[in-house]
PDB file of C-alpha atoms in Angstrom:
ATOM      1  CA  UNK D   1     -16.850  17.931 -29.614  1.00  0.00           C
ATOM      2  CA  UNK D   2     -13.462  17.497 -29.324  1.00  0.00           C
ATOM      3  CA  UNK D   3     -13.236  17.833 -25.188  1.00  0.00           C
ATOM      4  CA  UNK D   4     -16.066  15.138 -25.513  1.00  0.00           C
ATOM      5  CA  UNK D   5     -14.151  12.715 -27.626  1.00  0.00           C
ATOM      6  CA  UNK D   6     -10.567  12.949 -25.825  1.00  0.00           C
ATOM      7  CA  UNK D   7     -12.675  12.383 -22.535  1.00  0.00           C
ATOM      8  CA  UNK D   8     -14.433   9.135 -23.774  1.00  0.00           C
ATOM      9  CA  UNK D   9     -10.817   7.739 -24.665  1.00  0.00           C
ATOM     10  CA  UNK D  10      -8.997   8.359 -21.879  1.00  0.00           C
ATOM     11  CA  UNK D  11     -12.100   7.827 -19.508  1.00  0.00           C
ATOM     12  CA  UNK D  12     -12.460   4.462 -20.807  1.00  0.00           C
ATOM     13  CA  UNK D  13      -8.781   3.451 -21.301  1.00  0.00           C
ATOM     14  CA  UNK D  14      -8.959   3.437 -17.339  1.00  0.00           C
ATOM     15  CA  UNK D  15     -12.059   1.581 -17.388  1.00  0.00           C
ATOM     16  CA  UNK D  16      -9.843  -1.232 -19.656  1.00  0.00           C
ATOM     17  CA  UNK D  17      -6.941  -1.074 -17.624  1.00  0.00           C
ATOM     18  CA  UNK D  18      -8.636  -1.203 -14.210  1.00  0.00           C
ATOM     19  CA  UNK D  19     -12.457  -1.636 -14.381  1.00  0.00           C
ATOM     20  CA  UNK D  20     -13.458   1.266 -13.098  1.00  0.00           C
ATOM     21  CA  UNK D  21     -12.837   5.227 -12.202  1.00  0.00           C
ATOM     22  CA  UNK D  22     -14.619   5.954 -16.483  1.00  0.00           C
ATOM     23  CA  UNK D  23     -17.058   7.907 -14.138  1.00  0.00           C
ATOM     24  CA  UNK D  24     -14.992  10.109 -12.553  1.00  0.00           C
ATOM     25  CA  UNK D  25     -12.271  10.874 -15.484  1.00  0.00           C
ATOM     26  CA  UNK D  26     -14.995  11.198 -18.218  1.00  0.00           C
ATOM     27  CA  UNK D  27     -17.172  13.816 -15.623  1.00  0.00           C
ATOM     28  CA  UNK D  28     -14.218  15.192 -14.500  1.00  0.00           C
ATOM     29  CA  UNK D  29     -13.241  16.521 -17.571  1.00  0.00           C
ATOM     30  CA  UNK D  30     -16.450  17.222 -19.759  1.00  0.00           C
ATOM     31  CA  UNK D  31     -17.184  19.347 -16.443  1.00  0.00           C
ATOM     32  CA  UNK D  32     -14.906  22.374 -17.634  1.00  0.00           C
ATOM     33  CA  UNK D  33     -17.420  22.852 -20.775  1.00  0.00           C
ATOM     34  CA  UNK D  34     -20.791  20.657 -20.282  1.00  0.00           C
ATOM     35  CA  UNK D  35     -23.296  20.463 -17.493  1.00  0.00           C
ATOM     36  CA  UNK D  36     -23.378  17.404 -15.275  1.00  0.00           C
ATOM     37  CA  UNK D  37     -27.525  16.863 -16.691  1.00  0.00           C
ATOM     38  CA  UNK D  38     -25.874  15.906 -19.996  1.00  0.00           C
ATOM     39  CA  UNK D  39     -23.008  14.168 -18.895  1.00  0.00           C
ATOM     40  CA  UNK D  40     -24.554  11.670 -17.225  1.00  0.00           C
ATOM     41  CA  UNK D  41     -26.587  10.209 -19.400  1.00  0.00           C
ATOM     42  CA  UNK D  42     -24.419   9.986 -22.053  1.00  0.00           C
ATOM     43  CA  UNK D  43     -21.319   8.609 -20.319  1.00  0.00           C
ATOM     44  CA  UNK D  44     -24.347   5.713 -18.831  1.00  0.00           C
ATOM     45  CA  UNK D  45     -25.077   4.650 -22.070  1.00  0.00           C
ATOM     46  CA  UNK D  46     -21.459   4.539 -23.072  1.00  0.00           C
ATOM     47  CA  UNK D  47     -20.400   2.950 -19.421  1.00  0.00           C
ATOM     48  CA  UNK D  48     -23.042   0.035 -20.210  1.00  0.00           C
ATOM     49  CA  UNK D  49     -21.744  -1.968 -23.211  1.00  0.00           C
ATOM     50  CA  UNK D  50     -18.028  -1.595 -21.363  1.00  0.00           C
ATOM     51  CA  UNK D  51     -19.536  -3.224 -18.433  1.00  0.00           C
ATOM     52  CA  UNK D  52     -21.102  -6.037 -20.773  1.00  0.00           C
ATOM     53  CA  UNK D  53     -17.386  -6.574 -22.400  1.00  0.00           C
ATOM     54  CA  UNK D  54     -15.621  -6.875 -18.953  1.00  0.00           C
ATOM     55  CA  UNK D  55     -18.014  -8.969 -17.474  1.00  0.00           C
ATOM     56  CA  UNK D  56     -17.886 -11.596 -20.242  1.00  0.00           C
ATOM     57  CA  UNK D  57     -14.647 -11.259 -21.208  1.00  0.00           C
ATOM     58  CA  UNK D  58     -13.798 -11.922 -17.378  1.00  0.00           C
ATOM     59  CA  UNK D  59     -16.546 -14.698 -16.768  1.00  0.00           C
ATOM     60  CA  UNK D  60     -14.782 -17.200 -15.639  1.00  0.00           C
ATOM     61  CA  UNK D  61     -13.370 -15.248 -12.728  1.00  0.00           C
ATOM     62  CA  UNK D  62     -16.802 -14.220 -11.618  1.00  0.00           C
ATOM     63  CA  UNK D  63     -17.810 -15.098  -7.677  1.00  0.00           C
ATOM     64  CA  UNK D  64     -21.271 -15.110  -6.945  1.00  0.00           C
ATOM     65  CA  UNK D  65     -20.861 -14.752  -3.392  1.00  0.00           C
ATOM     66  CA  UNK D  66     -19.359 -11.093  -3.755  1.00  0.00           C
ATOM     67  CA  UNK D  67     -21.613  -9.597  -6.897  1.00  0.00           C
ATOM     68  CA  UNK D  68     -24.601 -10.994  -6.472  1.00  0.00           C
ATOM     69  CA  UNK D  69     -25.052  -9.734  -2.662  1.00  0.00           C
ATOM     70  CA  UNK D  70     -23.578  -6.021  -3.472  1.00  0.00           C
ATOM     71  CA  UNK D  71     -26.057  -6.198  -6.856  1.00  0.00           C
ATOM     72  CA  UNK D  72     -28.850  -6.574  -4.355  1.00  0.00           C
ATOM     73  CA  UNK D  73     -27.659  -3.855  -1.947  1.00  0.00           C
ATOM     74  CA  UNK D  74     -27.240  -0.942  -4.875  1.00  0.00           C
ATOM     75  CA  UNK D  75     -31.110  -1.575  -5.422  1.00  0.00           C
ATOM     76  CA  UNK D  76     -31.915  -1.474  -2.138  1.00  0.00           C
ATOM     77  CA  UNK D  77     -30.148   1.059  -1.578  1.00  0.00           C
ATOM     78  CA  UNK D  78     -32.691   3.497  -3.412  1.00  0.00           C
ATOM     79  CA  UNK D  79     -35.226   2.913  -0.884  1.00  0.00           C
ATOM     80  CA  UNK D  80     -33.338   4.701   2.003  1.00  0.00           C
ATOM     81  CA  UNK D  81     -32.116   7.253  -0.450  1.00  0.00           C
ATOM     82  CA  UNK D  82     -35.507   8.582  -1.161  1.00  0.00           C
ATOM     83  CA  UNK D  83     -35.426   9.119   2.711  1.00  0.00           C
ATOM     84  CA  UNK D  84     -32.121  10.355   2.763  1.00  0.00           C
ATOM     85  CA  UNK D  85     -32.466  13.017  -0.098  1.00  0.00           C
ATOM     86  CA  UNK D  86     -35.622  14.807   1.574  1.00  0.00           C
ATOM     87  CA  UNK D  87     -34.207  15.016   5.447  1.00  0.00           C
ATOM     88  CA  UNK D  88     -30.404  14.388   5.449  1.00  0.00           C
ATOM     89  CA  UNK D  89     -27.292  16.574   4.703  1.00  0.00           C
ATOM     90  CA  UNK D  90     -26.273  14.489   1.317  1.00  0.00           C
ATOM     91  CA  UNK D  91     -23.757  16.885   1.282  1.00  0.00           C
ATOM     92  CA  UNK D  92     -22.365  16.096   4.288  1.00  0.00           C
ATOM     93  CA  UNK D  93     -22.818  12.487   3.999  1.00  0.00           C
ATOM     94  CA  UNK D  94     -20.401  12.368   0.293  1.00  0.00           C
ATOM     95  CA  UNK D  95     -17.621  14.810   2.317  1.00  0.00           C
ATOM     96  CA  UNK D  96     -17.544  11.444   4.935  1.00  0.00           C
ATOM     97  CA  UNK D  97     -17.668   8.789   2.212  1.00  0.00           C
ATOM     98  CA  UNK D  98     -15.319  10.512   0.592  1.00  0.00           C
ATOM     99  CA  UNK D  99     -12.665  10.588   3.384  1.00  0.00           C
ATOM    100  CA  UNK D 100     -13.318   6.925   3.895  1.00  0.00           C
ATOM    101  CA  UNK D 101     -12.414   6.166   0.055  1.00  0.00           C
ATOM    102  CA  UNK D 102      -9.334   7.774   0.541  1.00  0.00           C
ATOM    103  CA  UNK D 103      -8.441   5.845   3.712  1.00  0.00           C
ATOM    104  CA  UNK D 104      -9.650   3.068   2.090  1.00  0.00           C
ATOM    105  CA  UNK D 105      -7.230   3.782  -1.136  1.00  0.00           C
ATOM    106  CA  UNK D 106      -3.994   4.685   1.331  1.00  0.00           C
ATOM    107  CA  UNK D 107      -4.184   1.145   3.342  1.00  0.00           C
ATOM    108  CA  UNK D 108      -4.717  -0.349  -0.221  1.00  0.00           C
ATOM    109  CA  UNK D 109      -1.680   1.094  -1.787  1.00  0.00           C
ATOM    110  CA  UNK D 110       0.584   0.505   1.598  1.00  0.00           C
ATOM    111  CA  UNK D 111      -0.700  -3.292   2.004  1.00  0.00           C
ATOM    112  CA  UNK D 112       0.209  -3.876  -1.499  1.00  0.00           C
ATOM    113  CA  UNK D 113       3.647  -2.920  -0.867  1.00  0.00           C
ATOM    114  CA  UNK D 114       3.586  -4.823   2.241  1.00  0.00           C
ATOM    115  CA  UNK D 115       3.935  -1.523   4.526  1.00  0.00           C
ATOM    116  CA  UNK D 116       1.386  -1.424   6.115  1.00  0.00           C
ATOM    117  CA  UNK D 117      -1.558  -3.847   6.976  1.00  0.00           C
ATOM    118  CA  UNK D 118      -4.839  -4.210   8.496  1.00  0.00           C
ATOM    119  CA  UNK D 119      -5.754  -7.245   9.891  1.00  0.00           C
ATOM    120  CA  UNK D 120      -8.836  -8.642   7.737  1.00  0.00           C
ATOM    121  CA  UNK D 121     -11.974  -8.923   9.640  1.00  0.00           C
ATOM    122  CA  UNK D 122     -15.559  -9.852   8.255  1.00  0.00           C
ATOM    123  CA  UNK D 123     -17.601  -7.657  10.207  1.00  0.00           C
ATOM    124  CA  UNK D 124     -15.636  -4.890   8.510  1.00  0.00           C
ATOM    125  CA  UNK D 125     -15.600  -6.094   5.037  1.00  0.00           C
ATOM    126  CA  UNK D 126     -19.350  -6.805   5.780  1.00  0.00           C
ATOM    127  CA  UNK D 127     -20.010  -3.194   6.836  1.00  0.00           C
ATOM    128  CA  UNK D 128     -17.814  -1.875   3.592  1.00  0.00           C
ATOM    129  CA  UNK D 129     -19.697  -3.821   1.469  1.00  0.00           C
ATOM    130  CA  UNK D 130     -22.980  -2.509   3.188  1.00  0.00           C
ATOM    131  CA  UNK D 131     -21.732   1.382   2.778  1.00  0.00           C
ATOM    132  CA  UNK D 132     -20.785   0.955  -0.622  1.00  0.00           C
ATOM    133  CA  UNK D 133     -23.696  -0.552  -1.864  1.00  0.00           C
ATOM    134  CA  UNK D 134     -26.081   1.961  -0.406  1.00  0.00           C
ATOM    135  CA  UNK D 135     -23.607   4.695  -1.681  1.00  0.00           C
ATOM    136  CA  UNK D 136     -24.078   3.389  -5.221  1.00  0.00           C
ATOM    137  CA  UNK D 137     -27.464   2.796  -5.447  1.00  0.00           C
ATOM    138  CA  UNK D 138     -27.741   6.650  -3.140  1.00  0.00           C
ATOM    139  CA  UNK D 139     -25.473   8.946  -5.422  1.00  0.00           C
ATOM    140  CA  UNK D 140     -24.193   6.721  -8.097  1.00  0.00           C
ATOM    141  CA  UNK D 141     -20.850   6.892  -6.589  1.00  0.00           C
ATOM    142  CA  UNK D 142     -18.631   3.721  -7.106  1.00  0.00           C
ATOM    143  CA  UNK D 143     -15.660   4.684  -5.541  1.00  0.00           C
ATOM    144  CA  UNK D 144     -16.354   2.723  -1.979  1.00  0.00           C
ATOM    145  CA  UNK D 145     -18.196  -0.187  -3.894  1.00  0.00           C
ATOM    146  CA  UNK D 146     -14.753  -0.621  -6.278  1.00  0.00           C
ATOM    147  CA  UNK D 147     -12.677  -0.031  -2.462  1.00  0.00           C
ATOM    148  CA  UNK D 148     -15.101  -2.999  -0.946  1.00  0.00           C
ATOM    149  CA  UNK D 149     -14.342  -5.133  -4.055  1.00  0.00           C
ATOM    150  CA  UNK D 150     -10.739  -4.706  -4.188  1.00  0.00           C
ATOM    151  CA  UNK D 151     -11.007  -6.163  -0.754  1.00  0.00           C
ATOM    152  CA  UNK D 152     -12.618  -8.930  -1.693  1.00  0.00           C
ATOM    153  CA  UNK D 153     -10.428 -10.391  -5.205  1.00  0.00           C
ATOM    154  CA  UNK D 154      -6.935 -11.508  -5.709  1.00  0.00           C
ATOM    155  CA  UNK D 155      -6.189 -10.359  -9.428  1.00  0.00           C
ATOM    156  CA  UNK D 156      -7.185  -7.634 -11.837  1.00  0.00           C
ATOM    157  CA  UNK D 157      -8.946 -10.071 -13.342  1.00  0.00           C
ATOM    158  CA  UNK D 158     -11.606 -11.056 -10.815  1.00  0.00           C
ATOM    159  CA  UNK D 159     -11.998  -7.352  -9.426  1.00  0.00           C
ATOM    160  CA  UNK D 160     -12.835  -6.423 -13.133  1.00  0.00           C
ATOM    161  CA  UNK D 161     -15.405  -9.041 -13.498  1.00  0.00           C
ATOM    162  CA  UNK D 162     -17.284  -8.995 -10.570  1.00  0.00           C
ATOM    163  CA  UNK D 163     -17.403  -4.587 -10.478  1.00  0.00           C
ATOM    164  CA  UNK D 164     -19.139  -4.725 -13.691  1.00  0.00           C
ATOM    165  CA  UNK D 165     -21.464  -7.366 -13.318  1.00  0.00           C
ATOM    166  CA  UNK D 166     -22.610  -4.754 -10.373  1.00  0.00           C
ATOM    167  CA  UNK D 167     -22.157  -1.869 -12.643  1.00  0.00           C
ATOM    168  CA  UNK D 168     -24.573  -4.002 -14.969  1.00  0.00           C
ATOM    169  CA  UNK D 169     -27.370  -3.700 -12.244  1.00  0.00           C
ATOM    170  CA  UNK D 170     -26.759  -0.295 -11.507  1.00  0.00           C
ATOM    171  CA  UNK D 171     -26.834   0.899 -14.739  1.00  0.00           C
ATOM    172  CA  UNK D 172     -30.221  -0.903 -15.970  1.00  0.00           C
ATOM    173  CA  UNK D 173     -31.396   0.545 -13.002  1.00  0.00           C
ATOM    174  CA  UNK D 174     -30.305   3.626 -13.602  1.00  0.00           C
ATOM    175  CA  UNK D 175     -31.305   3.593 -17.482  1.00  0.00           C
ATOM    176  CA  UNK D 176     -35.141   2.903 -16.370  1.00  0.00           C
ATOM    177  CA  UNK D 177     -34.783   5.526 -13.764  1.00  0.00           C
ATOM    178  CA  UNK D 178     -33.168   8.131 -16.264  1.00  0.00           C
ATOM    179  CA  UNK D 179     -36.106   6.986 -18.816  1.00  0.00           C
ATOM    180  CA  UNK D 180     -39.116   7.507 -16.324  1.00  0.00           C
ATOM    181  CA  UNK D 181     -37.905  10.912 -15.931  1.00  0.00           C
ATOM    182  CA  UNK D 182     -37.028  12.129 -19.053  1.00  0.00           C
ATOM    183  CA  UNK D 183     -33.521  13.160 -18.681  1.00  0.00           C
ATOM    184  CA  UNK D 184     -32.744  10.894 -21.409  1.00  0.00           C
ATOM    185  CA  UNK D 185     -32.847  12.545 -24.602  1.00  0.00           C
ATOM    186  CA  UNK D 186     -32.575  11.889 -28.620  1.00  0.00           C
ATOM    187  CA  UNK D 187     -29.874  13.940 -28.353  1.00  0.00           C
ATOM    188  CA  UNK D 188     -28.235  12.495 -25.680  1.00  0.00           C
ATOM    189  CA  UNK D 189     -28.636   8.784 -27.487  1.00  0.00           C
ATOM    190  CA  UNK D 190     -26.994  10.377 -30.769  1.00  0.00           C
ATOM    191  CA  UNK D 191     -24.498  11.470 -29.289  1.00  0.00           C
ATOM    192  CA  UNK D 192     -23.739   8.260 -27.262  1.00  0.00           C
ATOM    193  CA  UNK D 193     -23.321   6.890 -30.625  1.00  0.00           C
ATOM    194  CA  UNK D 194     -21.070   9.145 -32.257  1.00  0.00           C
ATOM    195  CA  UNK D 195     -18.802   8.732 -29.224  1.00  0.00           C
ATOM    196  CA  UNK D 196     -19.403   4.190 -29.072  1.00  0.00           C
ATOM    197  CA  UNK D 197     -16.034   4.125 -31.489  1.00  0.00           C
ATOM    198  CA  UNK D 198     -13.903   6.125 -29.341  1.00  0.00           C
ATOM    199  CA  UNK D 199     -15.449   4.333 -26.207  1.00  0.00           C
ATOM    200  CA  UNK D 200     -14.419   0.813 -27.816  1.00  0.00           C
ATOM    201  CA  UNK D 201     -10.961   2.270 -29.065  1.00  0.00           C
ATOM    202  CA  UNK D 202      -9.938   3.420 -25.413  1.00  0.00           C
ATOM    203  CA  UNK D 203     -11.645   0.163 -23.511  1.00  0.00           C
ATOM    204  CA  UNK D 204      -9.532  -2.759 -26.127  1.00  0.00           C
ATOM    205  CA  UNK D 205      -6.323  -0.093 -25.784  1.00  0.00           C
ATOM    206  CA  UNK D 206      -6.703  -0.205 -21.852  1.00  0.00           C
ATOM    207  CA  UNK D 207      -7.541  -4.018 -21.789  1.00  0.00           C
ATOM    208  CA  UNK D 208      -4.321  -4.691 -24.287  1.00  0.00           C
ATOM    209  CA  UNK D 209      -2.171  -2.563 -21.698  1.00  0.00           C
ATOM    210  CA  UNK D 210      -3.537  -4.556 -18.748  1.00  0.00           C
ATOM    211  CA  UNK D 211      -2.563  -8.067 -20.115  1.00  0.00           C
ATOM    212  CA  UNK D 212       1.618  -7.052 -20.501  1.00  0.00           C
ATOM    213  CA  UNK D 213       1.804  -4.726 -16.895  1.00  0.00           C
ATOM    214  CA  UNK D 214       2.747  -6.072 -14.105  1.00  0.00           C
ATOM    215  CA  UNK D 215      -0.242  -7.000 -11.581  1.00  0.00           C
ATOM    216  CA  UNK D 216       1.337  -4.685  -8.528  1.00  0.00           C
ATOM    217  CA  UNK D 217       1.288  -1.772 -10.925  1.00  0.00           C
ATOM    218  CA  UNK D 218      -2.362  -1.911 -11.888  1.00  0.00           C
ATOM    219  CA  UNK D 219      -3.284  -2.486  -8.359  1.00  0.00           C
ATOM    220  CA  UNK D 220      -1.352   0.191  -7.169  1.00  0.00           C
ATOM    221  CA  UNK D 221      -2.928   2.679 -10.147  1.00  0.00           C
ATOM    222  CA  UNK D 222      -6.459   1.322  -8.436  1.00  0.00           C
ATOM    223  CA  UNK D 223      -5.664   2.690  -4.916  1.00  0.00           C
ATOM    224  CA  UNK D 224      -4.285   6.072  -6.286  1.00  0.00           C
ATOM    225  CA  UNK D 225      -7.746   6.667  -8.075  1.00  0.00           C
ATOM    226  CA  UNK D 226      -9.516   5.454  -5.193  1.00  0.00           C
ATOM    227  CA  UNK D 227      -7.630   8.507  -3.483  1.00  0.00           C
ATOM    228  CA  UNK D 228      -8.449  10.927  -6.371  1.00  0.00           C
ATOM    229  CA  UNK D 229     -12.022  10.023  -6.209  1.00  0.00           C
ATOM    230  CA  UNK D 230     -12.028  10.230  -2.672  1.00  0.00           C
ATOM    231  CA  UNK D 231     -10.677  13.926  -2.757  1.00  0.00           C
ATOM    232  CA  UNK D 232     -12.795  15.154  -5.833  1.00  0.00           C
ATOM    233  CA  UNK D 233     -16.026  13.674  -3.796  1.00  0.00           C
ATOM    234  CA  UNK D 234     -14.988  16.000  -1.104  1.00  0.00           C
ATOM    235  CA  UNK D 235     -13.891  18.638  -3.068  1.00  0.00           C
ATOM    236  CA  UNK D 236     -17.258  18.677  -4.770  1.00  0.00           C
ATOM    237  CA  UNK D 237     -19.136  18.912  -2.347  1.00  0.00           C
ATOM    238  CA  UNK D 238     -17.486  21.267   0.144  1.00  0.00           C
ATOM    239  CA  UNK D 239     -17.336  24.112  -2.863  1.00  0.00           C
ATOM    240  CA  UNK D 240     -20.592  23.045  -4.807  1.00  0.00           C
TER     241      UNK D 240
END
């Protein structure tokens, strides 16, 4: 119980600090001692209500031209993946995702510091956004779609807002989905509950430390977990 607890508060002190990456810290660790069919519906019910308090809490820095259109694309982007599962390498396609996460994350972290910089183009921030949505409503993975929005906002603020109200999509989706096929369980729910303090604890905590850092140094933690999630992916799936 214990590995369970210290991974709900530091998964979602991230998730207050930076909006995202709860996913991959909170898996990450429960996967030394649970398996990944218990994990995940737990750390969805405990991702939701997060997702709710960013969202509103950000409101006023939401743009409907950037969640609205990537909302749309993680539900359409189960209809390819039944297609995808039955006659494509999925393993091969997260390796490539993966690689392009961490590119994505490097030319974050090296335009923030004004080292290094791509010229913008909107075909390619269209085609990101396209990738990442399709990714997220494929695999669940949110590491492109939180690359494509970091693109797309000026502050912590706005990239915060806008990645949960997608998250918020996802996740209903994914809580009918999880619910049709019975991988959600009483105990599951219980323990989702037992764990909602510690959730709340680490998401205020992470929120608190986000208002007094400086905005560079939360961007710059965002590209570095980009990179981690972009190695893990490929990690993952090269030795699974």
């Amino acid at each position: 119980m214990w590995l369970w607890i210290i991974a709900t508060v530091v998964a979602y002190y991230i998730k207050g600090l930076c909006g995202f990456a709860n996913t991959l810290v909170f898996t990450s660790i429960l996967g030394f001692g649970a398996n990944n069919i218990a994990i995940s519906p737990v750390e969805l019910f405990l991702g939701y209500p997060t997702n709710l308090i960013l969202t509103w809490k950000n409101r006023k820095k939401l743009n409907k031209y950037i969640f609205i259109p990537l909302s749309i694309l993680v539900l359409l982007g189960c209809i390819p993946g039944a297609l995808l599962l039955k006659n494509a390498n999925v393993k091969l396609i997260k390796i490539v995702f993966g690689v392009v996460v961490i590119l994505l994350g490097i030319e974050m972290y090296l335009r923030d510091k004004n080292a290094f910089h791509f010229k913008e183009s909107r075909i390619v921030l269209a085609i990101i956004g396209i990738l990442s949505g399709v990714l997220c409503g494929l695999f669940g993975v949110g590491a492109l779609l939180a690359a494509y929005v970091g693109r797309v906002t000026k502050t912590g603020d706005e990239f915060k807002a806008n990645i949960s109200a997608v998250f918020i999509v996802e996740n209903t989706f994914r809580i009918i989905l999880y619910s049709a096929v019975g991988v959600i369980t009483f105990e599951g729910i219980k323990l989702a509950l037992i764990l909602m303090p510690f959730v709340l604890a680490g998401l205020f905590a992470g929120m608190k430390s986000s208002s007094f850092l400086d905005e560079k140094t939360v961007k710059r933690l965002m590209s570095v977990l980009l990179v981690i999630s972009g190695i893990m992916l490929i990690v993952k799936n090269l030795f699974a």
